[in-house]
Amino acid sequence: MPVQRSNRPSPRPPSAAPKLQAVPALDDSTEGQAPRRRGRPPRLSRAAIFRAALDLIDAEGAAALTMRRLGAEMGVEAMSLYRHVASKDALLDGVAEQLMAEHEVGVEDHDWAVSAQRFTQQIHTIARAHPAAFDLVGLRALNTVDAMRPVEALLAALREGGFTPDRAVAAFRLLSGYSRGFALSEIAGFTLASATDGNPRLTGDKLPAEGFPAIHELTGELARESTEDDFRAGVETIIAGLREDLASTPRIA
Amino acid sequence: MPVQRSNRPSPRPPSAAPKLQAVPALDDSTEGQAPRRRGRPPRLSRAAIFRAALDLIDAEGAAALTMRRLGAEMGVEAMSLYRHVASKDALLDGVAEQLMAEHEVGVEDHDWAVSAQRFTQQIHTIARAHPAAFDLVGLRALNTVDAMRPVEALLAALREGGFTPDRAVAAFRLLSGYSRGFALSEIAGFTLASATDGNPRLTGDKLPAEGFPAIHELTGELARESTEDDFRAGVETIIAGLREDLASTPRIA
DNA sequence: ACCTGAACACCGTTCAAGT
DNA sequence: ACCTGAACACCGTTCAAGT
């Protein structure tokens, strides 16, 4: 089974009516501070490129995101993209930022457990909304201000909730590790065999009848796809554990 | 910065003294049941290919694993590999199996908390031993008997420990999600900026001085790379939470 | 039976050239 | 200033041919 040959629905002449073009959105217009000049508006901008890339991944999967294809999608040659992004790797960083920009931060409350649910929930929501993209760039280390904001909110809530510095960071890593891992495992099929045709299949099917009693017993539950609630329940369990940690440590005013 | 050009140390004539050749290991000889025939032994076998692929990733990173390069490494043309693996995707499945085969299962004890520590520990150990490979294939859903064995052990321990079927599966997903997510985040740098040159850098460096007090306060702790103990402590926290879940549910004999 | 040569249809990226 | 053509050095994969 070929991996990256011709999954394209139809050849679609790249010159005719490209799907994603100028997209002159609000946050784009602030990029060049000069008052709208008279010449033809630039077709490309970093923001537009990242948006188009994310759209392309959403629509056709990670394998469809090539510089050439993305260029075609924007009505431009692939090489033109290099005016705006240094490399494909930089493009993926941009896609990651674009993706994580959907992580909204609630500023009002200060209870650490609520903040923890918020923080993790948002990661899971993003992963569900853009599985292919999350799979591709969901683990990238970002150093943008936007990517820091949710982290800041969670860490602040933990500190105010009485977590010591090292416990706060530990809690952050625990919550963030779980969120990403659960989301990615969900996308990948949770290690337990899904069929090659993509349809979920009973886990125990190929197992020798003897020797795997627990898996056999739990086949139904294991085959069930995980839900939002499953994810949330896991976070609750973690929060319960954290609460215990916190209780067994001297509080900090 | 070019991504996949010429990272090779030296051109190394592919015909002269290939590093990884026959490797006639124990579990290889059982593959063909016929008694050692007289002709030259086959240079290639699925097991040998997977081992060589994992070695190559360990030594030079995921980008170095191309069919052509792997062939050269084994003293063979790339196309010869297709006699034994259907595609590069199938090759990666094999690498994942090879990797997870390092997950040893302790059979003796039956305490679910110990089993949980064992199960998660092993995943983390594998990830630490083969970070590039784990990053590449650590999430693949496998349906081999070997990959099922540790899962069976954990699920069995949970059931015997009093977890109901749905809680046992939930606990498995929680533990496995955390393990993979923590390990992958560790490899990727935990979302918080590492410098482009690869050296770990203080997280807060690029942040505006105002607006991120918690991150600034915790910079030192955030910049510290996570350890085996950090991972283990997270598992303990999860176990504490699971214990509470268990206590608040009617026991099953 | 097992491996190879040559080819196909792609990649990311560079660079001199166009407008 | 911004985009393009042509080229370079790669990819995965197929298939007819070699031994």
XYZ file of C-alpha atoms (C1' of nucleotides) in Angstrom:
544
model
C 0.000 0.000 0.000
C 1.638 3.192 -1.234
C 1.877 5.933 1.326
C 2.283 9.166 -0.531
C 1.319 8.745 -4.065
C -1.964 9.917 -5.443
C -4.543 10.371 -2.724
C -5.666 13.547 -4.333
C -9.319 13.438 -5.262
C -8.864 15.102 -8.634
C -5.933 16.734 -10.371
C -7.534 20.171 -9.962
C -5.723 22.636 -12.223
C -3.659 24.668 -9.791
C -4.061 27.904 -11.697
C -7.852 27.930 -11.624
C -9.626 29.421 -8.615
C -7.329 28.531 -5.757
C -9.280 27.801 -2.606
C -7.365 29.834 -0.095
C -6.123 33.197 -1.204
C -5.557 36.577 0.294
C -7.752 36.068 3.363
C -7.273 39.659 4.512
C -8.242 39.083 8.120
C -7.997 41.480 10.999
C -4.762 40.332 12.532
C -3.168 40.262 9.130
C -3.671 43.928 8.427
C -1.705 44.909 11.482
C 1.343 43.079 10.238
C 2.507 45.728 7.803
C 2.065 49.010 9.655
C 2.201 51.118 6.505
C -1.198 52.509 5.442
C -2.686 50.232 2.753
C -0.556 50.965 -0.264
C -1.921 51.219 -3.748
C -0.173 48.213 -5.389
C -1.677 44.756 -5.489
C -1.884 43.441 -1.949
C 0.691 40.766 -1.164
C -0.844 37.351 -1.598
C 1.308 35.819 1.038
C 1.878 36.529 4.680
C 3.101 34.366 7.498
C -0.300 34.290 9.142
C -2.074 33.408 5.897
C 0.441 30.664 5.185
C 0.019 29.092 8.602
C -3.740 29.232 8.340
C -3.692 27.660 4.898
C -1.331 24.960 6.094
C -3.593 24.078 8.997
C -6.617 24.025 6.712
C -4.796 21.733 4.333
C -3.825 19.306 7.109
C -7.371 19.332 8.448
C -8.780 18.603 5.024
C -6.336 16.048 3.696
C -3.990 14.951 6.419
C -0.404 15.573 7.358
C 1.001 13.872 4.265
C -0.726 16.411 2.028
C 1.240 19.268 3.531
C 4.121 19.751 1.149
C 5.619 23.090 0.228
C 4.613 22.550 -3.378
C 1.077 21.600 -2.531
C 0.649 24.437 -0.064
C 1.925 26.864 -2.657
C -0.548 25.546 -5.201
C -3.314 25.845 -2.633
C -2.473 29.523 -2.230
C -2.123 30.184 -5.953
C 1.627 30.550 -5.841
C 4.760 28.572 -6.588
C 6.251 26.606 -3.704
C 9.401 28.669 -3.777
C 7.499 31.839 -3.003
C 6.745 30.493 0.444
C 10.418 30.706 1.314
C 10.148 34.476 1.226
C 8.087 34.147 4.394
C 9.127 30.990 6.186
C 12.692 29.819 6.506
C 12.003 26.125 6.062
C 9.363 23.489 6.330
C 10.342 23.048 9.941
C 9.632 26.709 10.588
C 6.334 26.256 8.801
C 5.420 23.476 11.200
C 6.307 25.701 14.140
C 3.908 28.231 12.724
C 1.200 25.620 12.365
C 1.744 24.642 15.983
C 1.358 28.251 17.080
C -1.720 28.596 14.934
C -3.113 25.494 16.570
C -2.308 26.445 20.131
C -3.718 29.916 19.575
C -7.069 28.189 19.960
C -6.192 27.523 23.579
C -8.283 30.148 25.348
C -7.342 31.289 28.788
C -10.001 31.993 31.359
C -8.697 34.752 33.595
C -11.424 35.047 36.181
C -11.087 32.163 38.620
C -8.273 31.154 40.884
C -9.068 27.649 42.048
C -6.222 25.419 40.924
C -8.406 22.389 40.290
C -10.663 24.369 37.982
C -7.626 25.809 36.240
C -6.268 22.303 35.793
C -9.514 21.132 34.212
C -9.541 24.202 31.939
C -5.951 23.775 30.860
C -6.200 20.085 30.072
C -9.631 20.378 28.531
C -8.440 22.890 26.010
C -5.576 20.712 24.885
C -7.953 17.824 24.397
C -10.435 20.005 22.564
C -7.772 21.217 20.161
C -6.611 17.669 19.559
C -10.153 16.548 18.787
C -10.757 19.461 16.460
C -7.507 18.945 14.538
C -6.345 15.378 15.055
C -3.975 15.200 12.112
C -2.386 18.533 12.942
C -2.102 17.709 16.619
C -0.427 14.465 15.726
C 2.029 16.368 13.553
C 2.944 19.339 15.745
C 1.198 18.889 19.087
C 4.421 18.258 20.955
C 6.531 21.059 19.547
C 8.137 23.316 22.098
C 6.910 26.822 21.471
C 8.302 29.985 22.925
C 5.710 32.436 21.763
C 3.868 34.672 24.165
C 0.558 33.162 23.146
C 1.731 29.656 23.912
C 2.929 30.779 27.333
C -0.316 32.344 28.438
C -2.221 29.163 29.337
C 0.872 27.788 31.052
C 1.197 30.975 33.067
C -2.441 30.795 34.087
C -2.125 27.211 35.294
C 1.150 27.739 37.125
C -0.174 30.874 38.821
C -3.286 29.035 39.969
C -1.187 26.203 41.346
C 1.114 28.545 43.250
C -1.832 30.437 44.689
C -3.421 27.149 45.599
C -0.521 26.328 47.854
C 1.776 24.302 45.613
C 5.451 24.840 46.283
C 7.538 25.819 43.241
C 8.757 22.328 42.547
C 5.357 20.776 43.163
C 3.715 23.314 40.901
C 6.042 22.455 38.040
C 5.602 18.758 38.743
C 1.828 19.170 38.620
C 2.097 21.095 35.372
C 4.185 18.384 33.786
C 1.866 15.698 35.053
C -1.232 17.419 33.705
C 0.343 18.423 30.429
C 1.957 15.031 29.927
C -1.340 13.273 30.498
C -3.269 15.601 28.222
C -0.943 15.254 25.306
C -0.422 11.565 25.799
C -4.100 10.760 26.120
C -4.952 12.917 23.115
C -2.221 11.426 20.965
C -3.033 7.894 22.033
C -6.658 8.537 21.223
C -5.687 9.682 17.744
C -3.344 6.743 17.269
C -5.806 4.177 18.570
C -4.489 3.564 22.102
C -1.902 0.951 21.188
C -4.502 -1.706 21.028
C -4.868 -2.863 17.475
C -7.116 -1.070 15.113
C -7.486 -2.828 11.822
C -5.381 -1.831 8.838
C -8.490 -0.644 7.055
C -8.946 1.987 9.724
C -12.096 0.562 11.226
C -11.957 -0.071 14.912
C -11.767 -3.738 15.567
C -12.149 -5.875 18.587
C -8.870 -5.964 20.351
C -8.692 -9.593 21.211
C -9.347 -10.831 17.702
C -5.865 -11.885 16.834
C -4.832 -12.950 20.289
C -4.324 -16.570 21.135
C -7.396 -17.650 23.050
C -5.313 -18.685 26.023
C -3.011 -16.449 27.989
C -4.839 -13.144 27.733
C -7.880 -13.502 29.963
C -8.021 -9.888 31.108
C -7.835 -8.468 27.592
C -10.441 -10.946 26.465
C -12.729 -10.025 29.308
C -12.302 -6.314 28.603
C -12.430 -6.490 24.824
C -15.649 -4.539 24.607
C -14.484 -1.734 26.826
C -11.061 -1.623 25.175
C -12.583 -1.418 21.713
C -14.789 1.481 22.699
C -13.309 4.760 21.587
C -12.450 7.108 24.376
C -14.637 10.136 24.958
C -14.426 13.623 26.295
C -15.743 12.272 29.588
C -13.081 9.583 29.758
C -10.470 12.235 29.366
C -12.076 14.452 31.986
C -12.410 11.588 34.461
C -8.697 10.957 34.123
C -8.007 14.567 34.976
C -10.263 14.239 38.021
C -8.302 11.238 39.200
C -5.067 13.175 38.796
C -6.541 16.129 40.673
C -7.540 13.812 43.512
C -3.972 12.597 43.694
C -2.619 16.131 43.624
C -4.992 17.143 46.405
C -3.532 14.406 48.535
C 0.007 15.490 47.745
C -0.938 18.978 48.741
C -2.520 17.874 52.030
C 0.617 15.992 53.035
C 2.833 19.033 52.547
C 3.173 22.148 54.660
C 1.043 24.881 53.171
C 2.596 28.061 51.938
C 0.674 31.248 52.593
C 19.035 25.334 7.783
C 18.592 22.357 5.485
C 16.760 19.496 7.019
C 17.688 16.412 5.133
C 20.728 17.011 3.074
C 24.144 15.786 3.961
C 24.422 14.975 7.635
C 26.395 11.928 6.838
C 29.829 11.956 8.429
C 31.616 10.593 5.398
C 30.447 9.201 2.053
C 31.519 5.727 3.117
C 31.603 3.444 0.056
C 28.505 1.315 0.522
C 30.146 -1.808 -0.835
C 33.018 -1.819 1.647
C 32.514 -3.473 5.023
C 28.889 -2.693 5.807
C 28.359 -2.231 9.532
C 25.317 -4.370 10.056
C 25.152 -7.560 8.140
C 23.909 -11.021 8.703
C 23.600 -10.812 12.497
C 22.624 -14.469 12.795
C 20.980 -14.154 16.193
C 19.079 -16.782 18.082
C 15.547 -15.721 17.343
C 16.451 -15.323 13.707
C 17.447 -18.901 13.178
C 14.026 -20.078 14.241
C 12.349 -18.116 11.491
C 13.120 -20.523 8.692
C 12.384 -23.937 10.162
C 14.383 -25.767 7.500
C 17.719 -27.118 8.749
C 20.526 -24.680 7.808
C 20.919 -25.144 4.106
C 24.257 -25.167 2.328
C 23.921 -22.030 0.172
C 24.910 -18.585 1.338
C 22.687 -17.546 4.205
C 20.133 -14.895 3.330
C 21.506 -11.475 4.229
C 18.100 -10.109 4.976
C 15.348 -11.098 7.328
C 12.540 -9.142 8.873
C 14.101 -9.306 12.308
C 17.500 -8.203 11.042
C 15.945 -5.329 9.108
C 14.034 -4.074 12.117
C 17.084 -4.294 14.318
C 19.218 -2.439 11.803
C 16.545 0.225 11.423
C 16.372 0.780 15.167
C 20.164 0.942 15.371
C 20.223 3.482 12.581
C 17.636 5.674 14.267
C 19.472 5.440 17.570
C 22.729 6.422 15.938
C 21.637 9.147 13.554
C 18.062 10.092 14.218
C 14.728 9.465 12.566
C 15.585 11.483 9.461
C 18.420 9.100 8.650
C 16.031 6.183 8.300
C 15.381 5.977 4.592
C 14.940 2.803 2.647
C 18.007 3.609 0.595
C 20.150 4.357 3.584
C 18.965 1.324 5.502
C 19.726 -0.843 2.502
C 23.235 0.591 2.260
C 23.713 -0.002 5.968
C 22.903 -3.667 5.420
C 25.036 -4.003 2.309
C 22.113 -4.277 -0.029
C 20.127 -2.146 -2.441
C 17.094 -0.355 -1.049
C 14.782 -2.320 -3.278
C 15.830 -5.596 -1.757
C 14.158 -4.571 1.462
C 10.801 -4.742 -0.233
C 11.186 -8.496 -0.448
C 10.711 -8.505 3.329
C 8.671 -5.456 4.272
C 5.698 -4.229 2.323
C 6.380 -0.522 2.738
C 8.148 1.998 4.853
C 5.068 2.163 7.016
C 5.304 -1.564 7.654
C 8.974 -1.056 8.441
C 8.037 1.477 11.097
C 5.545 -0.960 12.580
C 8.362 -3.440 12.820
C 10.593 -0.893 14.516
C 7.828 -0.208 17.005
C 7.532 -3.914 17.773
C 11.276 -4.171 18.093
C 11.198 -1.262 20.512
C 8.328 -2.508 22.612
C 9.871 -5.950 22.788
C 12.146 -4.373 25.395
C 9.129 -3.997 27.654
C 9.691 -6.808 30.108
C 6.790 -8.196 32.046
C 7.209 -9.203 35.643
C 4.894 -12.111 36.300
C 5.299 -12.710 39.996
C 3.382 -10.029 41.891
C -0.260 -9.126 41.886
C -0.519 -5.745 43.598
C -2.034 -3.353 41.081
C -0.042 -0.343 42.245
C 3.231 -2.184 41.757
C 2.058 -3.377 38.366
C 1.195 0.175 37.449
C 4.647 1.397 38.410
C 6.226 -1.473 36.449
C 4.156 -0.859 33.358
C 4.738 2.875 33.219
C 8.367 2.609 34.223
C 9.137 0.347 31.330
C 7.600 2.708 28.823
C 9.640 5.552 30.212
C 12.789 3.462 30.220
C 12.313 2.529 26.588
C 11.702 6.162 25.678
C 14.881 7.225 27.460
C 16.924 4.503 25.827
C 15.644 5.279 22.325
C 14.313 8.828 22.278
C 14.397 9.326 18.520
C 12.742 5.991 17.854
C 10.141 6.503 20.539
C 9.333 9.874 19.056
C 8.907 8.235 15.669
C 6.895 5.125 16.502
C 6.064 5.239 20.214
C 2.379 5.809 19.612
C 1.758 3.187 16.951
C -1.034 0.793 17.693
C 0.413 -2.693 17.699
C -1.482 -5.915 17.692
C 1.317 -8.345 18.218
C 1.233 -10.830 21.023
C 4.397 -9.355 22.506
C 2.893 -5.898 22.631
C -0.185 -7.258 24.395
C 1.655 -9.024 27.170
C 2.431 -6.004 29.355
C -1.066 -4.675 28.800
C -2.517 -7.996 29.857
C -0.374 -7.999 32.984
C -1.505 -4.539 34.005
C -5.172 -5.126 33.264
C -5.137 -8.414 35.131
C -3.548 -6.782 38.164
C -6.133 -4.012 38.113
C -9.032 -6.444 37.917
C -7.642 -8.539 40.721
C -7.106 -5.372 42.710
C -10.819 -4.654 42.644
C -11.198 -2.389 39.640
C -14.439 -2.882 37.751
C -14.067 -3.528 34.015
C -14.668 0.047 33.002
C -12.492 1.442 35.767
C -9.699 -0.955 34.878
C -9.691 0.209 31.274
C -9.916 3.821 32.409
C -6.938 3.319 34.688
C -4.999 1.668 31.887
C -5.669 4.568 29.562
C -4.784 7.070 32.230
C -1.489 5.383 33.035
C -0.564 4.695 29.445
C -1.583 8.188 28.321
C 0.516 9.776 31.010
C 3.527 7.588 30.311
C 3.589 8.248 26.625
C 2.783 11.913 26.976
C 5.371 12.547 29.650
C 8.034 10.645 27.738
C 7.271 12.392 24.464
C 7.094 15.803 26.103
C 10.404 15.114 27.744
C 11.928 14.286 24.382
C 10.365 17.327 22.751
C 11.335 19.703 25.532
C 8.071 20.052 27.441
C 6.569 22.814 25.287
C 8.603 25.415 27.037
C 11.111 26.871 24.632
C 14.425 25.257 24.111
C 16.726 27.294 21.961
C 17.054 26.632 18.242
C 20.632 25.511 18.750
C 19.333 22.640 20.825
C 20.766 23.770 24.128
C 18.273 24.065 26.914
C 17.657 27.675 27.683
C 15.959 29.497 30.455
C 12.313 29.543 29.717
C 11.495 33.109 30.565
C 14.191 34.639 28.408
C 12.061 35.829 25.596
C 8.979 36.619 27.630
C 7.936 40.175 28.258
C 9.032 41.050 31.770
C 5.493 41.869 32.800
C 2.536 39.541 32.654
C 4.200 36.217 33.366
C 5.082 36.284 37.041
C 4.561 32.588 37.708
C 6.716 31.481 34.791
C 9.379 33.951 35.811
C 9.344 32.724 39.368
C 9.572 29.108 38.238
C 12.088 29.588 35.444
C 14.753 27.573 37.187
C 12.512 24.636 37.889
C 10.949 24.764 34.426
C 14.335 24.798 32.730
C 15.475 21.757 34.653
C 15.162 18.630 32.586
C 12.785 16.090 33.987
C 14.183 12.964 35.566
C 13.278 9.376 36.156
C 12.130 10.408 39.631
C 9.893 13.165 38.283
C 8.219 10.616 36.078
C 7.850 8.147 38.911
C 6.439 10.780 41.254
C 3.768 11.550 38.669
C 2.803 7.910 38.592
C 2.572 7.904 42.387
C 0.221 10.854 42.258
C -1.941 9.053 39.737
C -1.912 5.921 41.859
C -3.037 7.955 44.869
C -5.935 9.258 42.826
C -6.812 5.783 41.609
C -6.741 4.473 45.150
C -9.309 7.065 46.094
C -11.492 6.151 43.116
C -11.289 2.572 44.208
C -12.238 3.352 47.796
C -15.335 5.239 46.729
C -16.643 2.334 44.670
C -18.196 -0.913 45.803
C -15.542 -3.586 45.771
C -15.840 -6.548 43.551
C -14.650 -9.818 44.999
C 14.758 -17.431 -4.854
C 16.769 -13.478 -4.017
C 18.725 -9.276 -5.399
C 19.564 -5.286 -8.866
C 19.148 -1.299 -12.576
C 16.658 1.795 -14.302
C 12.842 4.457 -14.031
C 8.592 7.106 -12.191
C 6.604 10.480 -9.626
C 7.449 12.827 -6.173
C 10.204 15.714 -2.131
C 12.729 20.320 0.238
C 15.636 23.840 -1.076
C 18.972 27.153 -3.760
C 19.800 30.595 -6.829
C 19.912 33.390 -10.715
C 16.532 35.530 -13.336
C 12.283 37.854 -14.317
C 8.554 41.693 -13.507
C 9.916 43.823 -3.666
C 8.009 39.860 -4.669
C 7.529 35.880 -7.360
C 9.256 32.218 -10.869
C 12.100 28.535 -13.735
C 15.213 25.507 -13.707
C 18.048 22.738 -11.274
C 20.197 19.803 -7.337
C 20.166 16.166 -4.391
C 17.344 13.597 -2.514
C 12.732 10.456 -1.451
C 9.391 5.760 -1.675
C 8.095 2.450 -4.814
C 7.413 -0.538 -9.267
C 8.861 -3.690 -12.429
C 11.380 -6.108 -15.720
C 15.684 -8.162 -15.707
C 19.662 -10.551 -13.916
C 22.129 -14.545 -11.205
